[in-house]
Amino acid sequence: MRWVLSFGMCSSAVVVFVFGTVTEWLHFYNKWFYCFLWIVNGLLQSTGWPCVVAVMGNWFGKAGRGLVFGLWSACASVGNIFGAFLASSVLQYGYEYAFLVTASVQFAGGIIVFFGLVISPKEVGLPDIGEEGDGSAEEDVSEPLIGSSDDDDDDQNYSIQAADLSNSGSSSNTRQPKAIGFFQACCLPGVILYSLAYACLKLVNYSFFFWLPLYLYDNFGWKEAEADELSIWYDVGGIIGGTIQGFISDKLQKRAPVLAVSLILAIASLLGYSRSPNDKLINAVLMAITGFFIGGPSNMISSAISADLGRQEMVKGSSEALATVTGIVDGTGSIGAAVGQSLVSLIHDKLEWMSVFYFFSLMIGLTVLFIMPLIVNEIKMLRAERRLRRLAG
């Protein structure tokens, strides 16, 4: 995984350097060449997120994963903020230097990853996290966050089928885990539903972020520089949202209900933001609230939930399986985000900005719809656990 991650970072840096710097130095401008380079760049960058989520999954178990991953996944938002400031600081010398500086930082990061990244605790002589529990952990910590308990027959379609494990006996504990195929990963409980949900949610998250400066410029007449600076508050809200919602999901030991509440409030926050007055302070507050309820769930699905899905009992201990599952979820989300850019442009040109916000609300509604079976399942599990606690008390 270290090789894949460092290769992806360094190669992507070279492509970015050629795209923005070399072409300007050579005064070579060709639309199809730019398209080709950006497709290659997307392919190389797609190696990043699945690998880093798999590495984090090797180091952190279920206990506290929502908080840890919620805080850690803010790295993407922090990168957006840092990258914007870094690029703007050298933009006065020419846009090619913005590409040069960011590509240099990315290439240096790839070198650091290659020589410094520790993939798993085993590499430094530490035991594995053993998150599935061996009797020493508390019951609510070792119980899976994705799936259901064994005594609930009605939820078998969304729980892990343990037949293969029971047939393999104790020898399964000693075998080295193998990587799973694409279709095997898709068949894991929850993967398809969360992937489809993330396609809709990432569409909204990315579209809102990318189109926000233009919306502020068109709707309020603010300068582009002011609009760019103000849009940072959307990322700030996402950072806080991912951390707090991850912490709450850890306490509940369930992810889907937390997502559902946040996404329903996201629709309200979107419609509220669409009616924001021409006041920068109020706009920034409403923007941060919107980022809290949209960016937070997006960070959770792409990190903590992907890690939960990739470390189910079926693929216990396989970081390769975790990377595959994360790649499926993130890749499906990226397809949705790519389609969303075209749709938002079309809606904006043909209709008006208010229609764009209605479209975002519809996509968030579809997100909730896709994970509804998991929401119902986990609410049933919460009620069952409460009944057991009452009986035990």
Short mmCIF file of C-alpha atoms in Angstrom, two decimals:
data_model
loop_
_atom_site.label_atom_id
_atom_site.label_comp_id
_atom_site.label_asym_id
_atom_site.label_seq_id
_atom_site.Cartn_x
_atom_site.Cartn_y
_atom_site.Cartn_z
CA MET A 1 0.00 0.00 0.00
CA ARG A 2 2.93 2.32 0.68
CA TRP A 3 4.13 1.85 -2.89
CA VAL A 4 0.69 2.54 -4.36
CA LEU A 5 0.12 5.64 -2.26
CA SER A 6 3.54 7.20 -2.84
CA PHE A 7 3.44 6.38 -6.56
CA GLY A 8 0.01 7.96 -6.90
CA MET A 9 1.08 11.14 -5.10
CA CYS A 10 4.37 11.62 -6.95
CA SER A 11 2.92 10.77 -10.37
CA SER A 12 -0.05 13.05 -9.80
CA ALA A 13 2.33 15.86 -8.84
CA VAL A 14 4.20 15.41 -12.13
CA VAL A 15 0.94 15.52 -14.09
CA VAL A 16 -0.18 18.69 -12.29
CA PHE A 17 3.22 20.25 -12.99
CA VAL A 18 2.94 19.46 -16.70
CA PHE A 19 -0.72 20.56 -16.82
CA GLY A 20 -0.30 24.01 -15.32
CA THR A 21 3.39 24.91 -15.51
CA VAL A 22 5.12 23.20 -18.42
CA THR A 23 2.32 23.99 -20.88
CA GLU A 24 2.51 27.66 -19.90
CA TRP A 25 6.30 27.80 -20.16
CA LEU A 26 6.13 26.21 -23.62
CA HIS A 27 3.02 28.22 -24.59
CA PHE A 28 1.35 24.98 -25.60
CA TYR A 29 -2.43 25.15 -25.25
CA ASN A 30 -4.58 22.25 -26.39
CA LYS A 31 -7.98 21.39 -24.95
CA TRP A 32 -7.73 17.66 -25.63
CA PHE A 33 -4.26 17.47 -24.14
CA TYR A 34 -5.57 19.18 -21.01
CA CYS A 35 -8.48 16.72 -20.86
CA PHE A 36 -6.12 13.77 -21.19
CA LEU A 37 -3.82 15.05 -18.44
CA TRP A 38 -6.73 15.68 -16.08
CA ILE A 39 -8.16 12.21 -16.64
CA VAL A 40 -4.74 10.74 -15.83
CA ASN A 41 -4.52 12.99 -12.79
CA GLY A 42 -7.90 11.79 -11.54
CA LEU A 43 -6.84 8.18 -12.05
CA LEU A 44 -3.63 8.69 -10.06
CA GLN A 45 -5.31 10.64 -7.27
CA SER A 46 -7.95 7.93 -6.89
CA THR A 47 -5.27 5.72 -5.32
CA GLY A 48 -5.03 8.02 -2.33
CA TRP A 49 -8.20 7.87 -0.27
CA PRO A 50 -8.76 4.08 -0.28
CA CYS A 51 -5.16 3.52 0.82
CA VAL A 52 -5.14 6.04 3.65
CA VAL A 53 -8.51 4.84 5.01
CA ALA A 54 -7.15 1.28 4.97
CA VAL A 55 -4.04 2.38 6.88
CA MET A 56 -6.14 4.22 9.47
CA GLY A 57 -8.38 1.16 9.76
CA ASN A 58 -5.31 -0.92 10.63
CA TRP A 59 -4.47 1.36 13.55
CA PHE A 60 -7.88 2.19 15.04
CA GLY A 61 -10.61 -0.23 16.10
CA LYS A 62 -14.33 0.33 16.54
CA ALA A 63 -13.94 2.02 19.90
CA GLY A 64 -13.66 5.71 19.10
CA ARG A 65 -13.40 5.18 15.35
CA GLY A 66 -16.18 7.67 14.61
CA LEU A 67 -14.45 10.45 16.56
CA VAL A 68 -10.96 9.62 15.29
CA PHE A 69 -12.00 9.25 11.67
CA GLY A 70 -14.32 12.24 11.86
CA LEU A 71 -11.46 14.41 13.06
CA TRP A 72 -8.91 12.84 10.72
CA SER A 73 -11.12 13.09 7.61
CA ALA A 74 -11.07 16.84 8.11
CA CYS A 75 -7.65 16.64 6.43
CA ALA A 76 -9.40 17.05 3.07
CA SER A 77 -11.09 20.26 4.19
CA VAL A 78 -7.89 21.53 5.79
CA GLY A 79 -6.11 20.76 2.53
CA ASN A 80 -8.70 22.79 0.63
CA ILE A 81 -8.13 25.76 2.92
CA PHE A 82 -4.33 25.45 2.96
CA GLY A 83 -4.16 24.88 -0.80
CA ALA A 84 -6.27 27.95 -1.51
CA PHE A 85 -4.01 30.16 0.62
CA LEU A 86 -0.85 28.59 -0.82
CA ALA A 87 -1.96 29.10 -4.41
CA SER A 88 -3.20 32.65 -3.81
CA SER A 89 0.13 33.60 -2.21
CA VAL A 90 2.05 33.01 -5.45
CA LEU A 91 -0.70 33.84 -7.93
CA GLN A 92 0.69 37.34 -8.39
CA TYR A 93 3.71 35.85 -10.15
CA GLY A 94 1.53 33.91 -12.60
CA TYR A 95 -0.92 31.03 -12.32
CA GLU A 96 1.76 28.55 -13.47
CA TYR A 97 3.57 29.10 -10.17
CA ALA A 98 0.44 28.11 -8.26
CA PHE A 99 0.60 24.74 -10.03
CA LEU A 100 4.36 24.54 -9.49
CA VAL A 101 4.17 25.13 -5.73
CA THR A 102 1.26 22.75 -5.11
CA ALA A 103 2.86 20.05 -7.28
CA SER A 104 6.13 20.40 -5.36
CA VAL A 105 4.36 20.04 -2.02
CA GLN A 106 2.50 16.97 -3.26
CA PHE A 107 5.67 15.35 -4.62
CA ALA A 108 7.47 15.97 -1.32
CA GLY A 109 4.50 14.42 0.49
CA GLY A 110 4.81 11.30 -1.66
CA ILE A 111 8.50 10.96 -0.73
CA ILE A 112 7.71 11.36 2.97
CA VAL A 113 4.96 8.74 2.73
CA PHE A 114 7.28 6.26 1.02
CA PHE A 115 9.99 6.49 3.67
CA GLY A 116 7.93 7.31 6.75
CA LEU A 117 4.47 5.72 6.60
CA VAL A 118 3.90 2.73 8.88
CA ILE A 119 1.12 0.69 7.30
CA SER A 120 0.11 -1.42 10.31
CA PRO A 121 1.10 -2.06 13.94
CA LYS A 122 2.79 -5.31 12.89
CA GLU A 123 5.51 -3.35 11.09
CA VAL A 124 6.76 -1.95 14.39
CA GLY A 125 6.24 -5.11 16.42
CA LEU A 126 2.88 -4.18 17.93
CA PRO A 127 -0.16 -6.48 17.99
CA ASP A 128 -3.09 -5.92 15.67
CA ILE A 129 -6.00 -3.89 16.98
CA GLY A 130 -8.09 -7.08 17.33
CA GLU A 131 -11.23 -5.05 17.03
CA GLU A 132 -13.57 -8.00 16.74
CA GLY A 133 -12.96 -8.71 20.40
CA ASP A 134 -11.63 -11.74 22.21
CA GLY A 135 -13.72 -11.44 25.35
CA SER A 136 -11.67 -8.72 26.97
CA ALA A 137 -13.45 -5.79 25.36
CA GLU A 138 -16.83 -4.51 26.38
CA GLU A 139 -19.77 -5.94 24.47
CA ASP A 140 -20.85 -2.67 22.92
CA VAL A 141 -17.33 -1.98 21.65
CA SER A 142 -16.80 -5.37 20.03
CA GLU A 143 -20.27 -5.53 18.46
CA PRO A 144 -20.18 -4.47 14.80
CA LEU A 145 -21.34 -1.01 13.85
CA ILE A 146 -22.34 -2.27 10.42
CA GLY A 147 -24.69 -5.23 10.48
CA SER A 148 -26.98 -6.70 13.11
CA SER A 149 -27.05 -9.11 15.98
CA ASP A 150 -27.36 -12.84 15.39
CA ASP A 151 -30.76 -13.21 17.07
CA ASP A 152 -32.59 -10.87 14.68
CA ASP A 153 -33.74 -13.03 11.78
CA ASP A 154 -35.73 -10.25 10.16
CA ASP A 155 -32.55 -8.29 9.41
CA GLN A 156 -30.64 -11.03 7.61
CA ASN A 157 -30.52 -9.10 4.35
CA TYR A 158 -28.47 -6.36 6.00
CA SER A 159 -26.35 -8.37 8.37
CA ILE A 160 -23.22 -10.38 7.94
CA GLN A 161 -23.81 -14.00 7.05
CA ALA A 162 -21.55 -16.06 9.24
CA ALA A 163 -22.05 -19.46 7.60
CA ASP A 164 -18.68 -19.47 5.88
CA LEU A 165 -16.94 -18.62 9.11
CA SER A 166 -18.65 -21.37 11.06
CA ASN A 167 -17.75 -23.92 8.42
CA SER A 168 -14.12 -22.93 8.40
CA GLY A 169 -13.75 -23.47 12.14
CA SER A 170 -10.79 -22.35 14.15
CA SER A 171 -8.43 -22.65 11.22
CA SER A 172 -9.80 -19.35 9.86
CA ASN A 173 -8.12 -17.54 12.72
CA THR A 174 -4.70 -18.71 11.66
CA ARG A 175 -4.99 -18.27 7.91
CA GLN A 176 -3.52 -15.18 6.35
CA PRO A 177 -6.38 -12.97 5.06
CA LYS A 178 -6.55 -12.63 1.30
CA ALA A 179 -7.63 -9.72 -0.82
CA ILE A 180 -11.20 -9.92 -2.09
CA GLY A 181 -12.49 -9.21 -5.57
CA PHE A 182 -14.56 -6.28 -6.71
CA PHE A 183 -17.85 -8.18 -6.86
CA GLN A 184 -17.19 -9.88 -3.52
CA ALA A 185 -16.67 -6.47 -1.94
CA CYS A 186 -19.88 -5.18 -3.53
CA CYS A 187 -21.79 -8.09 -1.97
CA LEU A 188 -20.71 -7.18 1.56
CA PRO A 189 -23.69 -5.91 3.59
CA GLY A 190 -24.19 -2.18 3.29
CA VAL A 191 -21.59 -1.52 0.59
CA ILE A 192 -23.98 -0.96 -2.33
CA LEU A 193 -26.44 1.09 -0.28
CA TYR A 194 -23.78 3.37 1.17
CA SER A 195 -22.08 3.69 -2.24
CA LEU A 196 -25.29 4.89 -3.88
CA ALA A 197 -26.00 7.19 -0.96
CA TYR A 198 -22.50 8.64 -1.17
CA ALA A 199 -22.90 9.25 -4.91
CA CYS A 200 -25.82 11.57 -4.17
CA LEU A 201 -24.21 13.17 -1.13
CA LYS A 202 -20.81 13.75 -2.74
CA LEU A 203 -22.62 15.34 -5.67
CA VAL A 204 -24.12 17.90 -3.30
CA ASN A 205 -20.96 18.34 -1.23
CA TYR A 206 -18.62 18.93 -4.16
CA SER A 207 -21.09 20.94 -6.23
CA PHE A 208 -21.90 23.23 -3.33
CA PHE A 209 -18.20 23.77 -2.61
CA PHE A 210 -17.16 24.41 -6.23
CA TRP A 211 -20.13 26.54 -7.23
CA LEU A 212 -20.35 28.53 -4.01
CA PRO A 213 -17.99 31.39 -5.04
CA LEU A 214 -19.91 31.89 -8.30
CA TYR A 215 -23.22 31.89 -6.41
CA LEU A 216 -21.94 34.56 -4.02
CA TYR A 217 -20.68 36.64 -6.94
CA ASP A 218 -23.88 36.33 -8.99
CA ASN A 219 -26.38 36.62 -6.16
CA PHE A 220 -24.77 39.30 -3.97
CA GLY A 221 -22.29 40.97 -6.31
CA TRP A 222 -19.36 40.33 -3.98
CA LYS A 223 -15.84 40.36 -5.37
CA GLU A 224 -14.39 37.00 -6.40
CA ALA A 225 -11.60 37.23 -3.80
CA GLU A 226 -14.15 37.93 -1.05
CA ALA A 227 -16.36 35.08 -2.24
CA ASP A 228 -13.41 32.66 -2.24
CA GLU A 229 -12.42 33.64 1.30
CA LEU A 230 -15.98 33.40 2.58
CA SER A 231 -16.52 29.93 1.09
CA ILE A 232 -13.90 28.57 3.51
CA TRP A 233 -16.58 28.57 6.21
CA TYR A 234 -18.31 25.70 4.46
CA ASP A 235 -15.20 23.57 5.03
CA VAL A 236 -15.00 24.74 8.64
CA GLY A 237 -18.55 23.53 9.22
CA GLY A 238 -17.70 20.18 7.63
CA ILE A 239 -14.69 19.72 9.91
CA ILE A 240 -16.75 20.35 13.04
CA GLY A 241 -19.68 18.30 11.76
CA GLY A 242 -17.62 15.22 10.93
CA THR A 243 -15.95 15.26 14.35
CA ILE A 244 -19.10 15.78 16.44
CA GLN A 245 -21.26 13.38 14.46
CA GLY A 246 -18.53 10.75 14.57
CA PHE A 247 -18.36 11.12 18.35
CA ILE A 248 -22.15 10.75 18.68
CA SER A 249 -22.13 7.65 16.46
CA ASP A 250 -19.45 6.13 18.69
CA LYS A 251 -21.62 6.67 21.75
CA LEU A 252 -24.65 5.14 20.05
CA GLN A 253 -22.53 2.42 18.39
CA LYS A 254 -24.63 3.10 15.27
CA ARG A 255 -23.87 5.29 12.26
CA ALA A 256 -27.02 5.36 10.09
CA PRO A 257 -29.41 7.10 12.56
CA VAL A 258 -26.88 9.90 13.09
CA LEU A 259 -26.55 10.30 9.33
CA ALA A 260 -30.33 10.39 8.89
CA VAL A 261 -30.85 13.19 11.41
CA SER A 262 -27.99 15.23 9.97
CA LEU A 263 -29.17 14.81 6.38
CA ILE A 264 -32.75 15.82 7.19
CA LEU A 265 -31.40 18.94 8.88
CA ALA A 266 -29.16 19.47 5.84
CA ILE A 267 -32.22 19.95 3.64
CA ALA A 268 -33.53 22.60 6.02
CA SER A 269 -30.14 24.31 6.19
CA LEU A 270 -29.84 24.36 2.39
CA LEU A 271 -33.22 26.00 1.96
CA GLY A 272 -32.39 28.42 4.76
CA TYR A 273 -29.07 29.34 3.18
CA SER A 274 -30.72 29.94 -0.19
CA ARG A 275 -32.63 32.80 1.47
CA SER A 276 -29.60 34.31 3.20
CA PRO A 277 -29.62 38.13 3.30
CA ASN A 278 -26.87 40.26 1.77
CA ASP A 279 -24.81 40.19 4.94
CA LYS A 280 -21.41 38.50 5.06
CA LEU A 281 -21.54 37.56 8.74
CA ILE A 282 -24.98 35.96 8.54
CA ASN A 283 -24.00 34.27 5.28
CA ALA A 284 -20.85 32.82 6.85
CA VAL A 285 -22.81 31.45 9.83
CA LEU A 286 -25.46 29.86 7.61
CA MET A 287 -22.72 28.49 5.34
CA ALA A 288 -20.94 26.87 8.30
CA ILE A 289 -24.22 25.33 9.48
CA THR A 290 -24.83 23.95 5.99
CA GLY A 291 -21.31 22.54 5.90
CA PHE A 292 -21.90 20.97 9.32
CA PHE A 293 -24.92 18.98 8.13
CA ILE A 294 -23.62 18.14 4.62
CA GLY A 295 -19.85 17.92 4.99
CA GLY A 296 -20.11 16.04 8.29
CA PRO A 297 -22.04 13.05 6.89
CA SER A 298 -19.86 13.09 3.78
CA ASN A 299 -16.73 12.78 5.91
CA MET A 300 -18.32 10.00 7.96
CA ILE A 301 -19.29 7.87 4.96
CA SER A 302 -15.95 8.31 3.22
CA SER A 303 -13.91 7.42 6.32
CA ALA A 304 -15.46 5.84 9.43
CA ILE A 305 -18.31 4.04 7.68
CA SER A 306 -16.04 2.84 4.86
CA ALA A 307 -13.69 1.45 7.51
CA ASP A 308 -16.61 -0.28 9.25
CA LEU A 309 -17.74 -1.81 5.96
CA GLY A 310 -14.24 -2.99 5.09
CA ARG A 311 -13.56 -4.62 8.46
CA GLN A 312 -16.66 -6.77 8.75
CA GLU A 313 -16.35 -10.31 10.09
CA MET A 314 -16.26 -11.75 6.57
CA VAL A 315 -12.99 -9.99 5.77
CA LYS A 316 -11.56 -9.72 9.25
CA GLY A 317 -8.01 -8.46 9.29
CA SER A 318 -7.70 -7.80 5.56
CA SER A 319 -6.48 -4.28 4.88
CA GLU A 320 -6.68 -5.08 1.17
CA ALA A 321 -10.42 -5.69 1.54
CA LEU A 322 -10.76 -2.41 3.41
CA ALA A 323 -9.02 -0.55 0.58
CA THR A 324 -11.24 -2.25 -2.00
CA VAL A 325 -14.45 -1.36 -0.16
CA THR A 326 -13.30 2.22 0.38
CA GLY A 327 -12.43 2.48 -3.30
CA ILE A 328 -15.91 1.30 -4.29
CA VAL A 329 -17.63 3.79 -1.98
CA ASP A 330 -15.37 6.70 -2.89
CA GLY A 331 -15.35 5.84 -6.60
CA THR A 332 -19.13 5.69 -6.77
CA GLY A 333 -19.25 9.00 -4.97
CA SER A 334 -16.83 10.53 -7.47
CA ILE A 335 -19.03 9.41 -10.37
CA GLY A 336 -21.96 11.16 -8.72
CA ALA A 337 -19.86 14.28 -8.15
CA ALA A 338 -18.73 14.34 -11.79
CA VAL A 339 -22.29 13.99 -13.07
CA GLY A 340 -23.40 16.65 -10.62
CA GLN A 341 -21.10 19.31 -12.07
CA SER A 342 -22.79 18.99 -15.47
CA LEU A 343 -26.29 18.92 -13.98
CA VAL A 344 -25.70 21.98 -11.81
CA SER A 345 -24.34 23.89 -14.81
CA LEU A 346 -27.37 22.90 -16.87
CA ILE A 347 -29.88 23.83 -14.16
CA HIS A 348 -28.12 27.12 -13.49
CA ASP A 349 -28.13 28.08 -17.17
CA LYS A 350 -31.70 27.01 -17.92
CA LEU A 351 -33.41 27.98 -14.67
CA GLU A 352 -32.10 29.87 -11.65
CA TRP A 353 -30.07 29.41 -8.47
CA MET A 354 -33.12 28.51 -6.40
CA SER A 355 -33.70 25.51 -8.65
CA VAL A 356 -30.11 24.41 -7.94
CA PHE A 357 -30.87 24.40 -4.21
CA TYR A 358 -34.03 22.38 -4.83
CA PHE A 359 -31.91 19.92 -6.82
CA PHE A 360 -29.45 19.64 -3.92
CA SER A 361 -32.34 18.98 -1.53
CA LEU A 362 -33.64 16.25 -3.82
CA MET A 363 -30.23 14.54 -3.91
CA ILE A 364 -29.99 14.60 -0.12
CA GLY A 365 -33.47 13.10 0.04
CA LEU A 366 -32.25 10.28 -2.23
CA THR A 367 -29.27 9.80 0.08
CA VAL A 368 -31.62 9.19 3.01
CA LEU A 369 -33.76 6.89 0.86
CA PHE A 370 -30.81 4.69 -0.11
CA ILE A 371 -29.73 4.12 3.50
CA MET A 372 -33.29 3.82 4.85
CA PRO A 373 -33.08 -0.01 5.20
CA LEU A 374 -29.91 0.42 7.27
CA ILE A 375 -31.51 3.19 9.33
CA VAL A 376 -34.53 1.01 10.15
CA ASN A 377 -32.27 -1.93 10.94
CA GLU A 378 -30.04 0.03 13.31
CA ILE A 379 -33.00 1.67 15.07
CA LYS A 380 -34.39 -1.83 15.70
CA MET A 381 -31.03 -2.84 17.13
CA LEU A 382 -30.97 0.20 19.42
CA ARG A 383 -34.43 -0.65 20.75
CA ALA A 384 -33.45 -4.28 21.27
CA GLU A 385 -30.34 -3.24 23.18
CA ARG A 386 -32.35 -0.93 25.40
CA ARG A 387 -34.82 -3.73 26.17
CA LEU A 388 -31.94 -6.01 27.11
CA ARG A 389 -30.48 -3.35 29.41
CA ARG A 390 -33.84 -2.92 31.14
CA LEU A 391 -34.18 -6.67 31.64
CA ALA A 392 -30.61 -6.90 32.90
CA GLY A 393 -31.17 -3.98 35.26
#
